[in-house]
C-alpha positions as YAML, in Angstrom:
chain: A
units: angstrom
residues:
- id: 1
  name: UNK
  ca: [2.29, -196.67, 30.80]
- id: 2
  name: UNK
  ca: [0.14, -194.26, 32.96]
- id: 3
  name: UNK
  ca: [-3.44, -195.32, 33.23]
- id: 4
  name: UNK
  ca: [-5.96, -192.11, 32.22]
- id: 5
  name: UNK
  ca: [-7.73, -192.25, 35.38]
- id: 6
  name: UNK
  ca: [-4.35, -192.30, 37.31]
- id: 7
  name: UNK
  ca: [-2.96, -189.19, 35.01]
- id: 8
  name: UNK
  ca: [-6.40, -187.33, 36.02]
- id: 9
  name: UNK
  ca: [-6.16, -187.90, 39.55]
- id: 10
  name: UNK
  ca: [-2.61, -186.54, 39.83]
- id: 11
  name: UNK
  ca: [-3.66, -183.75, 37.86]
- id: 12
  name: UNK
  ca: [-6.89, -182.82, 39.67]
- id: 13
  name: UNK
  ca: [-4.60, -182.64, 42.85]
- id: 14
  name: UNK
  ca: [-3.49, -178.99, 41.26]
- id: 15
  name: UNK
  ca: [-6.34, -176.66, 42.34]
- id: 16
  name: UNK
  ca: [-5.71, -174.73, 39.13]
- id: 17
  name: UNK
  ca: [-6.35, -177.93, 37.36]
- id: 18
  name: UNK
  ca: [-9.43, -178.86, 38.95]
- id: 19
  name: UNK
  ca: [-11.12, -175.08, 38.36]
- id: 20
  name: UNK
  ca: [-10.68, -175.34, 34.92]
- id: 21
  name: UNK
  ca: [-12.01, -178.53, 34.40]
- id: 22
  name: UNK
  ca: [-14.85, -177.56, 36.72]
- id: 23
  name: UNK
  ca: [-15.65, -174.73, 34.16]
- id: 24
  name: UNK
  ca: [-14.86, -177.01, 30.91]
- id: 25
  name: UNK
  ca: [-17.16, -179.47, 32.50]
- id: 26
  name: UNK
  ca: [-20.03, -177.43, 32.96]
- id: 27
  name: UNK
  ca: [-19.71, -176.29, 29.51]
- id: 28
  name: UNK
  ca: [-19.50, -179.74, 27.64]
- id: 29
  name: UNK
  ca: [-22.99, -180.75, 29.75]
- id: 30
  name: UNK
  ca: [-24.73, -177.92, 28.69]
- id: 31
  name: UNK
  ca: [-23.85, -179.06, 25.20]
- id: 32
  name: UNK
  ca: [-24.75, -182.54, 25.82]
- id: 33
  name: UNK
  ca: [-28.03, -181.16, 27.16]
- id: 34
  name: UNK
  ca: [-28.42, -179.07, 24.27]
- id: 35
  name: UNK
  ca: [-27.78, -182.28, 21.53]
- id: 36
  name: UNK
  ca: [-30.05, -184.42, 23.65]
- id: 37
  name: UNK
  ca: [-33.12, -182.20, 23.87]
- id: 38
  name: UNK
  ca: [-32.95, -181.62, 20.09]
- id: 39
  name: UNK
  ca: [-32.60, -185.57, 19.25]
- id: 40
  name: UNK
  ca: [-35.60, -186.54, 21.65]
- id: 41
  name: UNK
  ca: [-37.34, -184.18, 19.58]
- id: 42
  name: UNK
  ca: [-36.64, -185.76, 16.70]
- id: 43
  name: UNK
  ca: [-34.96, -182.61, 14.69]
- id: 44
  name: UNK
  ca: [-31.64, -182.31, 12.84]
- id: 45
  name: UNK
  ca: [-29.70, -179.53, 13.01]
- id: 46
  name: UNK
  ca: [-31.17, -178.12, 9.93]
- id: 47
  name: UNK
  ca: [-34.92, -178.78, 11.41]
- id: 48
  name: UNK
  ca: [-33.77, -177.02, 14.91]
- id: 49
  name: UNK
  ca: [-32.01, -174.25, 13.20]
- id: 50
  name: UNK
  ca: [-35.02, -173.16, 10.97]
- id: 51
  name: UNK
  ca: [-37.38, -173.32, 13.81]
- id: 52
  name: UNK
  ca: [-35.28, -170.82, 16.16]
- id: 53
  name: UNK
  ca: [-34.02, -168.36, 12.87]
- id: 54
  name: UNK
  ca: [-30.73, -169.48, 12.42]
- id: 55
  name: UNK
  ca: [-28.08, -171.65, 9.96]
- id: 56
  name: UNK
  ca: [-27.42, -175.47, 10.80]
- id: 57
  name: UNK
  ca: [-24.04, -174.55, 10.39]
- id: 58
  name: UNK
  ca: [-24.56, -172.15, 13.90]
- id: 59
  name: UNK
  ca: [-26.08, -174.98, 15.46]
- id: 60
  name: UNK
  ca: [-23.53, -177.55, 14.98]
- id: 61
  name: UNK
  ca: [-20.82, -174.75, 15.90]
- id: 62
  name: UNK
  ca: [-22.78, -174.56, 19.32]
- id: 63
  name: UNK
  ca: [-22.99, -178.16, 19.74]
- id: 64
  name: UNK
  ca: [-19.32, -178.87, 18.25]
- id: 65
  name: UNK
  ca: [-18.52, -175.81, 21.50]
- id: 66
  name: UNK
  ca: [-16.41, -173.49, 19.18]
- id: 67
  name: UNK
  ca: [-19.23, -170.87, 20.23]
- id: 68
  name: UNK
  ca: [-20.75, -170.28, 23.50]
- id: 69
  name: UNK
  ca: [-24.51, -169.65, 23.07]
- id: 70
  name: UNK
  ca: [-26.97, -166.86, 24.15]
- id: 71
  name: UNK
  ca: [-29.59, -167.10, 27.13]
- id: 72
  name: UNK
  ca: [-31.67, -166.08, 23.91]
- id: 73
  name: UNK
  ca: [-30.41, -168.82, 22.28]
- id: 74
  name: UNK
  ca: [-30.63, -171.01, 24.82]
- id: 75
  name: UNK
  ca: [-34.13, -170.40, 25.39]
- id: 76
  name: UNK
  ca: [-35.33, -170.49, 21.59]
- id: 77
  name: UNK
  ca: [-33.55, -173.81, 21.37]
- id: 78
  name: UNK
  ca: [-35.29, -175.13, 24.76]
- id: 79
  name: UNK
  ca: [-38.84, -173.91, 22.95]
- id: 80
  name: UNK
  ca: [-38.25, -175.96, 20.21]
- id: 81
  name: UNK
  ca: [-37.35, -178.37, 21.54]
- id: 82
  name: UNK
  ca: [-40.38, -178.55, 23.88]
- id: 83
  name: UNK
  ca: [-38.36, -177.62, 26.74]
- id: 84
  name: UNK
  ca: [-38.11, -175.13, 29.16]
- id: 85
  name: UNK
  ca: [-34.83, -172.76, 30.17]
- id: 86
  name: UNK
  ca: [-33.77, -172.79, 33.43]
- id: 87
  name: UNK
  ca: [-30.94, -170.82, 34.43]
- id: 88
  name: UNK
  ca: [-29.31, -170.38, 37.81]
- id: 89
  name: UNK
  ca: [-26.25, -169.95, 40.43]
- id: 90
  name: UNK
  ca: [-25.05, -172.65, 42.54]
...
């Protein structure tokens, strides 16, 4: 039985394998950012939702990553949170 870190390995040795998990990657932290800002300030989805104009059912889409969310989003969720969005290119 191949061991998960062994099967990753192999596969990140296929350049086309390692961009897309690059770009996956940077997309599951930004949710993981995005669900950890909102529980340090204390909110449900519901709570953050109603503060930045928008359905619980939206914000558990973005955090679930079936939807990828605005800069405006981004930015209104940040606010609530009492955060602030930073955005740039590496």
């Amino acid at each position: 039985m191949t061991k998960l870190a062994d099967l990753k390995k192999r596969l990140m040795e296929n350049p086309e394998v390692r961009e897309e998990y690059a770009i996956a990657d940077a997309e599951f932290t930004l949710i993981e950012t995005m669900i950890q800002a909102r529980l340090e300030a204390k909110l449900t989805q519901a709570e953050l939702a109603e503060r930045i104009g928008t359905t619980q059912s939206a914000i558990a889409r973005l955090e679930g990553g079936r939807v990828s969310p605005s800069i405006s989003t981004l930015r209104r969720s940040a606010e609530a949170t009492g955060h602030q969005l930073r955005v740039g290119f590496i």
